[in-house]
């Protein structure tokens, strides 16, 4: 019955779509098709030392529906993590990304898994967009064996090397030189791929960032520095931390682009532009104007340094998921009910993953001593009481 | 007073004898002698030739031929894509090196001295050493950080610190320190081939010293194991552990002690982390006495770890308290006489060995 409902709505809307409705079967699946669609981004790009790309973004129904689903999944995942943290199933640090989903999703749409991404500690959604599973996320957050780092990393240390996601870093700003190093290696290996090194407005003032940028520009590395400007470095607003909060201009001799980071299509366009640029001309900076609904981490309510009106204002005016929803509805690519169904599905996926993650055991005690080295050489390592606990590193 | 005078005279006469003795010592089955500098250069050359993923970066490593000429000729041979001159930005270029290692390349990052590594230490520890563990084995970091460590001559406090103890305390790092040319070649090759981050602590004053090397050492496949100390000289009365330049001092000391009927066993640590506790303890169980020698600051130093290890593993074998000879507990002074007091001298090691053997000369205060 659900299917026939879908078919009915499909036949209604397919007549409104232009070219290929006749070729389509009446049972158009909710995942959409690849027929090209051009959307104008609402906020123009601002450029520094380069020509901004066009505001007309090429997309298609399938991509838009994927954006919607992926962002809904990420949103649901982060909110579920909030509850798990409050239930004390997640310990230590937990930095949530809800509000910023468009950056992860738009970037992924512009690149391949051979391009590298490296980010800081607000990494759950970036990990998922690189192909990480919900089970790996929740299990890692809860310190279980099924986690992407087998429970040994925690929230800030998600990695997925097979899809070139290099973490997950706890030291503010360190990931930027590391990312430039990835770009160096890509150029050295002649891979014709690029690296996106993400950092926040707080990290943008780090000296090592400028050191890495200098070297990247000197050596023409295919490095794209992406400042996810959510306007607050922990509790410090950007105007209190940076003399010049025009982060896209801070590269001086390195070109930059300011992008509406709440618009997945604008992000996609900018990343596509940046990739082409970096492969030909070396580093470029992208500043994503975005926002996080949560505080800096779970121990920060997020409302002592910003007003609740500001937060709800952004949610009303700029929420990335709502924008895609409006776009999908206005182009009749799906009905409201279908989108709500997607959200329900996604919620169930998240709940199932959490249940599965809770079943995963904590690491074996012997795991304390594994992976200290890639090649342990049979040396001894010690526990707190070395006469009691010793291990040989393989 | 008399006792001190006697000691000084002995010391001076030894100085006359020693050069001849050391020439005799250096003759071995192979006639070839190479400097530590040549050893390091040839090791880098051979490893770069064998593996295209190996590349060098650091200040002045390319066109300047290396601040201490360790990388001489390598730019000409391998080109600017594999020998990279960096700006003077340790944090930036070390991070870039570690990132390249994440991707699978094998960088050899040079610090002009390890004093400058402090600007990059976050990348060495947090980005390199801990990554394999935090990622449960996904991200290994096959990088080598090398350069001169410890005191040179007259370079003052900011340029003379020994970093062996700091780096060796960190799990996830391997820390090596060669003494002679054989060590330099074998350990650097091992470091470059190793899939983990290695801190390779050289010594500026040793670069120009020549040592005999066998044909085996000169072969391009030569490699020394990481984590194994070498017994440079066997003995039965007291064990002396040392690394880098202090091995040379310990060997001189062992010759001096022999004249007094004390036969010292000299252990060249080669590897500070992993520390070869087994070789050290086996030696102490044989000799029952231990002197640890290092150039660095005494508190929380390498000798402290060795002492603790021996007390834990071989307590009942000790016939005397463990003696530590280390740099003075002060920043390195410039004036030559003060500098001499701030770094271990041969006499200091001899005195400690005699104390451990209950053969002390009475102290000056009594005279």
XYZ file of C-alpha atoms in Angstrom:
761
model
C 0.000 0.000 0.000
C 2.868 2.299 0.683
C 4.296 1.461 -2.712
C 1.122 2.219 -4.581
C 0.912 5.527 -2.762
C 4.413 6.279 -3.941
C 3.508 5.272 -7.469
C 0.510 7.565 -7.428
C 2.503 10.523 -6.233
C 5.211 9.673 -8.765
C 2.814 9.774 -11.649
C 1.466 13.098 -10.401
C 4.843 14.748 -10.085
C 6.613 13.129 -13.006
C 4.384 15.004 -15.389
C 5.714 18.226 -13.887
C 9.350 17.233 -14.418
C 10.695 17.964 -17.851
C 12.516 15.493 -20.046
C 12.427 11.846 -19.203
C 9.185 11.110 -17.373
C 8.019 8.920 -20.234
C 11.069 6.725 -19.841
C 10.411 6.378 -16.135
C 8.336 3.586 -14.734
C 5.380 4.786 -12.734
C 6.931 3.300 -9.615
C 9.589 5.985 -9.129
C 11.554 5.086 -6.012
C 12.041 7.721 -3.331
C 15.767 7.738 -4.090
C 15.136 9.827 -7.173
C 16.856 9.861 -10.537
C 19.864 11.459 -12.099
C 18.116 13.929 -14.367
C 20.029 17.188 -14.143
C 18.667 20.030 -12.152
C 20.204 23.442 -11.681
C 19.763 25.336 -8.453
C 20.834 28.861 -7.681
C 22.514 29.275 -4.324
C 20.846 31.991 -2.309
C 24.035 33.521 -0.933
C 26.737 34.503 -3.432
C 30.348 33.433 -2.954
C 32.858 36.050 -1.827
C 36.318 35.580 -3.205
C 39.840 36.618 -2.382
C 42.584 36.527 -5.018
C 40.481 34.400 -7.333
C 37.286 34.420 -9.354
C 34.317 33.001 -7.530
C 32.531 30.038 -9.069
C 29.042 30.450 -10.446
C 26.041 30.386 -8.129
C 24.313 27.930 -10.459
C 24.888 24.498 -9.045
C 24.265 21.352 -11.040
C 22.530 18.647 -9.137
C 19.840 16.019 -9.584
C 16.925 14.621 -7.597
C 18.892 11.617 -6.428
C 21.613 13.790 -5.026
C 19.182 16.077 -3.252
C 17.339 13.180 -1.697
C 20.668 11.673 -0.652
C 21.632 14.996 0.926
C 18.382 15.029 2.831
C 18.734 11.476 4.047
C 22.383 11.780 4.986
C 21.925 15.025 6.859
C 18.854 13.682 8.656
C 20.892 10.654 9.647
C 23.723 12.801 10.939
C 21.334 15.055 12.843
C 19.622 12.106 14.447
C 22.976 10.510 15.261
C 24.299 13.575 17.035
C 21.122 14.068 19.038
C 21.208 10.419 20.045
C 24.818 10.873 21.129
C 23.675 13.765 23.327
C 21.236 11.431 25.111
C 23.818 8.688 25.455
C 26.238 11.164 26.984
C 23.667 12.334 29.497
C 22.988 8.685 30.296
C 26.712 8.393 31.030
C 27.243 5.777 28.329
C 29.628 8.125 26.584
C 32.468 9.512 28.695
C 35.006 12.259 28.405
C 34.687 14.518 25.409
C 31.815 14.616 22.959
C 31.758 17.453 20.413
C 28.586 17.481 18.345
C 28.210 18.627 14.773
C 24.474 19.226 14.469
C 23.898 22.333 12.397
C 27.057 21.837 10.371
C 25.931 18.778 8.407
C 25.861 20.588 5.062
C 29.637 20.945 5.090
C 30.268 17.212 5.455
C 27.642 16.231 2.942
C 28.344 18.909 0.337
C 32.078 18.245 0.437
C 31.658 14.518 -0.053
C 29.455 15.137 -3.101
C 32.242 17.049 -4.824
C 35.068 14.574 -4.323
C 36.009 10.886 -4.384
C 37.159 8.518 -1.688
C 40.659 8.876 -3.108
C 40.745 12.486 -1.976
C 41.740 12.845 1.647
C 39.886 14.512 4.480
C 41.345 15.358 7.862
C 39.537 17.253 10.564
C 39.665 18.108 14.266
C 37.615 16.606 17.080
C 34.107 17.396 15.819
C 34.464 14.415 13.542
C 31.474 12.072 13.911
C 29.596 13.258 10.832
C 32.683 13.577 8.643
C 33.476 9.964 9.508
C 30.000 8.896 8.441
C 30.162 10.861 5.197
C 33.417 9.034 4.413
C 31.606 5.720 4.724
C 31.794 4.993 8.439
C 28.824 3.084 9.878
C 26.554 4.139 12.717
C 27.578 1.049 14.649
C 31.234 2.045 14.432
C 30.326 5.535 15.665
C 28.220 4.539 18.653
C 30.431 1.646 19.648
C 33.498 3.876 19.584
C 31.733 6.568 21.585
C 30.823 3.990 24.191
C 34.299 2.473 24.171
C 33.372 -0.912 22.722
C 35.142 -3.406 20.480
C 32.912 -2.713 17.475
C 34.063 0.894 17.441
C 36.049 2.202 14.481
C 39.118 2.448 16.700
C 38.146 -0.652 18.698
C 37.195 1.537 21.626
C 40.724 2.815 22.098
C 40.326 6.214 20.491
C 37.074 7.738 21.631
C 35.014 10.576 20.200
C 37.936 12.617 18.925
C 39.821 9.785 17.246
C 37.725 8.278 14.472
C 39.702 7.142 11.425
C 38.886 5.379 8.184
C 42.064 4.963 6.217
C 40.532 2.855 3.468
C 38.451 5.830 2.431
C 41.217 8.319 3.159
C 39.726 9.792 6.301
C 42.675 10.606 8.557
C 40.872 11.576 11.731
C 39.881 12.848 14.290
C 42.493 15.054 16.126
C 42.422 16.450 19.605
C 45.104 19.136 19.396
C 43.636 22.317 17.956
C 45.267 23.222 14.669
C 47.589 20.203 14.450
C 45.457 18.644 11.735
C 46.260 21.442 9.301
C 49.970 20.734 8.816
C 49.093 17.039 8.845
C 46.615 17.680 6.053
C 49.214 19.593 4.066
C 51.466 16.568 4.571
C 48.792 14.347 3.077
C 48.615 16.705 0.115
C 52.397 16.556 -0.168
C 52.256 12.772 -0.288
C 49.500 12.852 -2.905
C 51.605 15.105 -5.104
C 54.728 13.020 -4.455
C 52.840 9.905 -5.471
C 51.366 11.675 -8.510
C 47.867 10.610 -7.475
C 46.047 13.667 -8.921
C 43.981 13.863 -5.764
C 43.564 16.563 -3.128
C 43.322 16.885 0.635
C 40.717 18.838 2.545
C 42.064 19.921 5.940
C 39.224 21.182 8.112
C 39.632 23.479 11.090
C 37.511 25.902 13.080
C 37.511 29.638 13.542
C 39.309 29.040 16.828
C 42.114 27.106 15.163
C 42.412 29.683 12.390
C 44.740 31.778 14.525
C 47.236 28.945 15.099
C 50.766 29.691 13.953
C 51.366 26.216 12.580
C 48.515 26.815 10.152
C 50.412 29.667 8.562
C 53.614 27.675 8.576
C 51.858 24.868 6.724
C 50.177 27.275 4.333
C 53.499 28.917 3.515
C 55.086 25.581 2.681
C 52.003 24.446 0.731
C 52.092 27.582 -1.377
C 55.867 27.333 -1.929
C 55.656 23.708 -2.959
C 52.287 23.967 -4.826
C 50.625 21.312 -2.735
C 47.043 20.245 -3.575
C 45.852 21.310 -0.134
C 42.452 22.823 0.531
C 42.152 24.440 3.923
C 38.538 24.564 5.023
C 37.658 26.854 7.900
C 34.361 25.669 9.385
C 33.514 29.029 10.843
C 30.769 28.417 13.376
C 31.678 31.795 14.889
C 32.683 30.487 18.302
C 35.962 28.961 19.366
C 34.644 27.135 22.421
C 33.144 30.067 24.336
C 34.989 32.831 22.558
C 33.234 34.625 19.740
C 35.284 35.166 16.599
C 35.494 38.926 17.042
C 37.151 38.384 20.455
C 39.739 35.974 19.118
C 40.677 37.264 15.679
C 41.688 40.760 14.733
C 40.600 39.853 11.227
C 37.744 37.322 11.199
C 37.724 37.265 7.403
C 39.221 33.800 7.485
C 39.042 33.303 3.741
C 41.415 36.259 3.341
C 43.911 35.198 5.983
C 45.940 33.266 3.443
C 47.176 36.595 2.053
C 48.838 35.309 -1.129
C 46.687 32.156 -1.053
C 43.278 32.547 -2.703
C 40.152 32.102 -0.644
C 36.421 31.734 -0.970
C 33.699 32.459 1.537
C 30.798 30.028 1.281
C 27.361 29.707 2.861
C 28.145 26.606 4.881
C 24.486 25.897 5.660
C 23.773 25.300 1.981
C 24.911 21.836 0.914
C 24.829 22.789 -2.749
C 26.972 25.869 -2.216
C 29.428 23.721 -0.284
C 29.502 21.208 -3.093
C 30.123 23.915 -5.674
C 32.906 25.468 -3.630
C 34.629 22.135 -3.003
C 34.449 21.203 -6.664
C 35.951 24.576 -7.537
C 38.618 24.199 -4.868
C 39.616 20.729 -6.031
C 40.128 21.942 -9.602
C 42.075 24.922 -8.323
C 44.293 22.955 -5.963
C 45.277 20.420 -8.587
C 46.437 23.197 -10.923
C 47.517 26.058 -8.696
C 48.234 24.845 -5.197
C 46.523 25.717 -1.922
C 43.229 27.505 -1.491
C 41.193 28.420 1.589
C 37.468 27.851 1.891
C 35.608 29.570 4.708
C 32.312 27.824 5.439
C 29.907 30.127 7.216
C 28.165 27.594 9.430
C 26.728 27.159 12.914
C 26.584 24.576 15.651
C 23.430 24.198 17.674
C 25.099 22.451 20.575
C 27.710 24.047 22.770
C 31.387 23.390 22.159
C 31.090 20.009 23.821
C 28.653 18.187 26.061
C 29.951 20.030 29.078
C 29.096 23.387 27.532
C 25.439 24.456 27.468
C 26.279 26.804 24.610
C 24.073 29.558 25.921
C 26.339 31.533 28.208
C 28.140 33.210 25.328
C 25.311 33.322 22.802
C 21.630 34.086 23.100
C 18.926 31.487 22.713
C 17.363 33.816 20.159
C 20.471 33.606 18.034
C 20.437 29.824 18.130
C 16.730 29.515 17.340
C 17.086 32.210 14.718
C 19.635 30.194 12.805
C 17.519 27.093 13.171
C 14.552 28.911 11.671
C 16.315 30.746 8.880
C 19.293 28.660 7.876
C 18.929 25.055 8.974
C 20.628 22.934 6.289
C 18.130 20.099 6.421
C 15.149 22.409 6.145
C 16.669 24.092 3.118
C 17.041 20.838 1.285
C 13.561 19.829 2.353
C 12.141 23.046 0.899
C 14.135 22.528 -2.283
C 12.894 18.964 -2.684
C 9.303 19.945 -2.019
C 9.390 22.970 -4.286
C 10.737 20.856 -7.131
C 8.232 18.112 -6.350
C 10.908 15.502 -5.999
C 9.102 13.922 -3.055
C 6.139 14.633 -0.816
C 6.269 15.857 2.743
C 5.119 12.489 3.936
C 7.875 10.722 2.036
C 10.454 12.954 3.626
C 8.959 12.370 7.062
C 9.163 8.653 6.337
C 12.826 9.038 5.543
C 13.316 10.742 8.875
C 11.487 7.907 10.610
C 13.642 5.333 8.828
C 16.750 7.171 9.771
C 15.660 7.364 13.378
C 15.112 3.648 13.421
C 18.528 3.041 11.867
C 20.113 5.104 14.603
C 18.177 3.326 17.338
C 19.101 -0.063 15.912
C 22.750 0.893 15.709
C 22.716 2.050 19.324
C 21.127 -1.199 20.446
C 23.730 -3.145 18.529
C 26.532 -1.007 19.894
C 25.341 -1.588 23.436
C 25.690 -5.321 22.806
C 29.306 -4.939 21.759
C 31.670 -5.837 24.576
C 34.369 -3.611 26.011
C 37.869 -4.391 24.757
C 39.731 -7.360 26.208
C 42.289 -6.363 28.873
C 45.041 -7.579 26.559
C 44.075 -4.759 24.171
C 45.739 -2.339 26.588
C 49.012 -3.390 25.061
C 48.151 -3.782 21.369
C 48.942 -1.239 18.644
C 51.488 0.666 20.725
C 53.783 -0.020 17.801
C 53.151 -1.309 14.298
C 56.169 -3.535 14.920
C 56.621 -4.224 18.609
C 59.854 -6.214 18.297
C 58.880 -8.403 21.240
C 59.717 -5.721 23.784
C 58.131 -5.635 27.194
C 55.521 -3.187 28.297
C 54.181 -2.703 31.794
C 50.946 -2.077 33.622
C 50.604 0.160 36.658
C 52.197 -2.470 38.884
C 54.913 -3.877 36.692
C 55.454 -6.854 38.905
C 51.820 -7.759 38.377
C 51.061 -6.812 34.781
C 53.551 -7.138 31.947
C 53.090 -7.789 28.259
C 55.210 -8.516 25.248
C 54.491 -6.201 22.348
C 54.060 -8.204 19.162
C 95.056 17.237 49.019
C 97.748 14.673 48.281
C 95.138 12.248 47.085
C 93.729 14.759 44.620
C 97.205 15.613 43.380
C 97.931 11.957 42.866
C 94.768 11.600 40.872
C 95.597 14.577 38.682
C 99.058 13.223 37.909
C 97.624 9.873 37.031
C 95.130 11.571 34.783
C 97.830 13.500 32.946
C 100.035 10.486 32.403
C 97.047 8.584 31.093
C 96.410 11.353 28.615
C 99.870 10.748 27.172
C 99.383 7.017 26.958
C 95.835 7.059 25.704
C 96.245 8.269 22.112
C 98.597 5.380 21.364
C 96.280 2.989 23.105
C 93.275 4.152 21.133
C 95.169 3.762 17.855
C 95.989 0.216 18.828
C 92.358 -0.387 19.760
C 91.102 0.861 16.432
C 92.988 -1.706 14.389
C 90.735 -4.621 13.664
C 90.407 -7.176 10.937
C 89.140 -4.568 8.441
C 91.345 -1.626 7.481
C 88.500 0.672 6.357
C 87.701 3.635 8.564
C 84.757 5.949 8.021
C 83.538 8.958 9.935
C 80.140 8.985 11.586
C 79.176 11.653 9.055
C 80.067 9.368 6.166
C 78.221 6.531 7.851
C 75.018 8.556 8.178
C 75.302 9.940 4.664
C 75.796 6.522 3.131
C 72.916 5.078 5.133
C 70.575 7.812 3.899
C 71.822 7.373 0.349
C 71.324 3.620 0.340
C 67.859 3.736 1.910
C 66.720 6.428 -0.520
C 68.028 4.358 -3.371
C 66.297 1.205 -2.159
C 62.888 2.720 -1.431
C 61.398 5.557 -3.511
C 59.050 6.418 -0.652
C 61.948 7.658 1.482
C 62.510 11.401 1.280
C 64.391 13.976 3.346
C 63.228 17.287 4.681
C 64.697 19.874 6.974
C 66.497 23.183 7.103
C 69.510 23.396 4.777
C 69.455 19.691 3.941
C 69.490 20.363 0.205
C 71.417 23.192 -1.385
C 73.511 23.931 1.697
C 74.455 20.207 1.691
C 73.295 19.898 5.295
C 74.064 22.155 8.237
C 76.559 19.504 9.374
C 77.007 18.058 5.894
C 75.211 14.847 6.795
C 73.025 15.104 3.671
C 75.855 16.130 1.387
C 75.373 15.197 -2.261
C 71.861 13.837 -1.793
C 70.069 16.726 -3.474
C 72.242 16.333 -6.552
C 71.626 12.613 -6.608
C 67.897 12.446 -5.842
C 66.570 15.825 -6.883
C 64.501 18.509 -5.172
C 61.396 16.349 -4.988
C 63.075 13.983 -2.574
C 65.425 16.312 -0.727
C 63.425 19.283 0.489
C 64.752 22.467 2.003
C 62.191 23.786 4.440
C 61.616 27.247 5.860
C 62.545 27.713 9.506
C 59.161 26.511 10.729
C 59.571 23.323 12.755
C 55.939 22.978 13.807
C 54.763 23.334 10.218
C 57.245 21.086 8.470
C 57.192 18.402 11.130
C 53.405 18.259 10.873
C 53.731 17.998 7.111
C 56.232 15.164 7.516
C 53.924 13.279 9.853
C 50.986 13.784 7.467
C 53.066 12.393 4.620
C 53.857 9.366 6.800
C 50.118 8.889 7.487
C 49.652 8.580 3.722
C 52.392 5.953 3.500
C 55.537 7.821 2.550
C 58.702 7.462 4.628
C 59.972 10.885 5.618
C 63.298 11.519 7.318
C 62.871 14.862 9.057
C 66.025 16.615 10.167
C 66.109 18.962 13.137
C 69.157 21.141 12.951
C 69.503 20.285 16.595
C 66.995 18.569 18.804
C 66.651 21.780 20.794
C 64.489 22.997 17.916
C 62.372 19.872 18.047
C 60.631 21.400 21.043
C 58.791 23.637 18.625
C 57.475 20.532 16.919
C 57.170 18.212 19.885
C 53.379 18.137 19.745
C 53.581 16.534 16.312
C 56.222 14.046 17.419
C 54.219 12.936 20.450
C 50.542 13.566 19.714
C 50.460 13.243 15.947
C 53.119 10.574 15.448
C 53.732 8.471 18.555
C 50.130 7.959 19.594
C 48.403 7.536 16.243
C 48.839 3.815 15.774
C 47.326 3.216 19.209
C 44.442 5.699 18.942
C 43.465 4.328 15.553
C 43.820 0.696 16.713
C 46.412 0.044 14.031
C 44.858 1.889 11.056
C 47.312 4.782 10.972
C 50.943 3.765 11.353
C 53.602 6.452 11.093
C 56.846 5.298 9.438
C 58.816 8.495 10.086
C 62.331 9.222 11.350
C 63.182 12.406 13.226
C 66.949 12.825 13.261
C 69.563 15.391 14.185
C 72.273 16.296 16.687
C 71.338 16.011 20.362
C 72.998 17.057 23.585
C 75.977 19.301 24.214
C 78.267 20.543 21.501
C 81.084 22.938 22.410
C 80.424 26.428 23.688
C 76.943 26.737 22.228
C 75.241 27.733 25.474
C 72.110 26.765 27.324
C 69.512 26.858 24.569
C 71.541 24.697 22.202
C 72.900 21.997 24.468
C 70.088 19.968 25.960
C 69.868 16.185 25.689
C 66.325 15.001 24.870
C 66.833 11.262 25.235
C 64.911 10.965 28.510
C 61.944 13.052 27.366
C 61.377 11.160 24.118
C 62.187 7.765 25.565
C 59.447 8.102 28.165
C 56.763 8.135 25.470
C 55.138 4.849 24.406
C 54.754 4.650 20.656
C 58.162 6.166 19.918
C 61.405 4.344 19.356
C 64.490 6.259 20.413
C 67.936 5.380 19.124
C 71.329 6.924 19.762
C 74.398 5.721 17.859
C 77.971 5.979 19.075
C 80.322 4.900 16.301
C 80.081 4.560 12.526
C 78.774 1.018 12.656
C 76.000 2.157 14.986
C 75.275 5.163 12.806
C 74.861 3.105 9.658
C 73.050 0.154 11.154
C 70.685 2.072 13.401
C 69.744 4.729 10.841
C 68.963 2.068 8.277
C 66.906 0.204 10.837
C 65.104 3.415 11.766
C 64.188 4.237 8.180
C 62.941 0.707 7.552
C 60.932 0.598 10.773
C 57.185 1.239 10.421
C 57.008 3.254 13.658
C 58.125 6.808 14.492
C 61.815 6.804 15.442
C 63.690 9.605 17.187
C 67.320 9.315 16.109
C 69.670 11.206 18.411
C 73.066 11.926 16.885
C 75.932 13.905 18.352
C 77.591 16.823 16.624
C 80.995 16.182 18.162
C 81.017 12.596 16.891
C 80.282 13.474 13.267
C 83.957 13.955 12.429
C 85.278 10.948 14.338
C 86.501 7.945 12.393
C 85.844 4.365 13.372
C 86.803 1.083 11.718
C 84.027 -0.728 9.886
C 83.926 -4.233 8.478
C 82.768 -5.146 4.987
C 79.556 -6.400 6.481
C 78.833 -2.957 7.904
C 79.514 -1.345 4.537
C 77.104 -3.608 2.706
C 73.866 -1.875 1.711
C 71.756 -4.521 3.401
C 73.465 -3.965 6.775
C 71.057 -3.239 9.579
C 71.231 -3.350 13.353
C 68.349 -4.566 15.501
C 66.349 -1.966 17.389
C 66.140 -2.576 21.116
C 69.461 -4.376 21.526
C 72.408 -2.921 23.399
C 75.977 -3.841 22.546
C 78.612 -4.937 24.979
C 81.537 -2.922 23.723
C 83.944 -4.385 26.211
C 83.476 -7.293 28.541
C 84.385 -7.105 32.197
C 83.636 -8.674 35.545
C 83.866 -5.987 38.191
C 81.528 -3.149 37.306
C 79.016 -2.407 34.553
C 79.065 0.972 32.861
C 76.094 1.885 30.658
C 76.336 4.776 28.239
C 75.047 6.033 24.903
C 76.353 8.305 22.170
C 79.478 10.261 23.012
C 79.636 8.906 26.549
C 80.381 5.431 25.169
C 83.729 6.762 24.040
C 84.334 8.145 27.528
C 83.278 4.858 29.126
C 85.736 2.965 26.956
C 88.555 5.318 27.989
C 87.492 4.868 31.579
C 87.615 1.103 31.262
C 91.220 1.315 30.049
C 92.115 3.540 32.985
C 90.399 1.251 35.475
C 92.208 -1.778 34.091
C 95.473 -0.318 35.304
C 94.011 -0.457 38.790
C 92.829 -4.006 38.339
C 89.202 -3.103 37.843
C 87.660 -4.712 34.771
C 84.643 -2.733 33.630
C 81.970 -4.044 31.283
C 80.937 -1.253 28.933
C 77.442 -1.376 27.498
C 76.603 0.814 24.524
C 72.827 1.188 24.877
C 72.239 2.030 21.163
C 68.506 1.954 21.859
C 67.056 4.146 24.605
C 63.539 3.010 23.843
C 63.054 0.085 23.813
C 65.686 -0.175 26.517
C 67.607 -3.454 26.513
C 66.877 -4.256 30.149
C 67.848 -7.852 29.614
C 71.436 -7.092 28.578
C 71.829 -4.542 31.361
C 70.483 -6.830 34.058
C 72.462 -9.828 32.867
C 75.589 -7.709 33.053
C 74.803 -6.385 36.532
C 74.092 -9.892 37.758
C 77.599 -10.734 36.637
C 79.463 -7.670 37.924
C 77.169 -6.691 40.848
C 77.938 -2.992 40.382
C 76.522 -0.380 38.029
C 77.441 3.101 36.812
C 75.036 4.800 34.443
C 76.493 7.562 32.306
C 74.641 10.194 30.308
C 75.153 13.758 29.181
C 71.664 14.982 29.918
C 70.099 16.459 33.013
C 70.129 14.044 35.941
C 66.610 14.313 37.248
C 64.263 11.794 35.613
C 67.062 10.859 33.233
C 67.979 7.689 31.373
C 70.163 6.593 34.285
C 67.222 6.898 36.660
C 65.254 4.443 34.529
C 68.170 2.020 34.292
C 68.701 2.207 38.045
C 65.025 1.511 38.708
C 65.060 -1.417 36.307
C 68.089 -2.971 37.977
C 66.679 -2.430 41.474
C 63.450 -4.108 40.380
C 64.980 -7.019 38.520
C 68.368 -7.626 40.129
C 68.259 -6.108 43.615
C 69.860 -9.034 45.396
C 72.762 -9.007 42.957
C 73.828 -5.458 43.758
C 76.870 -5.174 45.997
C 76.870 -1.396 45.951
C 74.379 1.394 45.316
C 73.889 2.252 41.660
C 75.922 5.314 40.673
C 74.647 7.931 38.239
C 76.941 10.185 36.253
C 75.020 12.810 34.325
C 75.204 16.392 33.176
C 75.097 18.983 35.933
C 71.659 20.035 37.139
C 72.049 23.499 35.600
C 71.427 25.098 32.213
C 74.577 24.763 30.123
C 76.971 27.641 30.826
C 79.127 29.206 28.142
C 82.471 29.811 29.921
C 84.797 26.942 29.090
C 85.642 26.042 32.652
C 82.005 26.026 33.747
C 80.970 24.092 30.647
C 83.536 21.473 31.502
C 81.965 21.131 34.938
C 78.488 20.851 33.464
C 79.204 17.759 31.378
C 80.562 14.405 32.622
C 84.309 14.014 32.317
C 86.305 10.813 32.261
C 87.521 11.479 35.811
C 83.940 11.616 37.057
C 83.196 8.192 35.678
C 86.419 6.729 37.055
C 85.659 8.121 40.483
C 82.155 6.697 40.485
C 83.402 3.297 39.353
C 85.922 3.230 42.154
C 83.263 4.208 44.671
C 81.119 1.354 43.478
C 84.064 -0.968 43.815
C 84.838 0.329 47.321
C 88.100 1.678 46.024
C 87.362 5.341 46.554
C 90.018 7.959 46.976
C 89.200 10.089 50.049
C 87.423 13.353 49.351
C 89.154 16.742 49.210
C 87.303 17.973 52.303
C 89.381 15.794 54.543
C 92.724 17.188 53.351
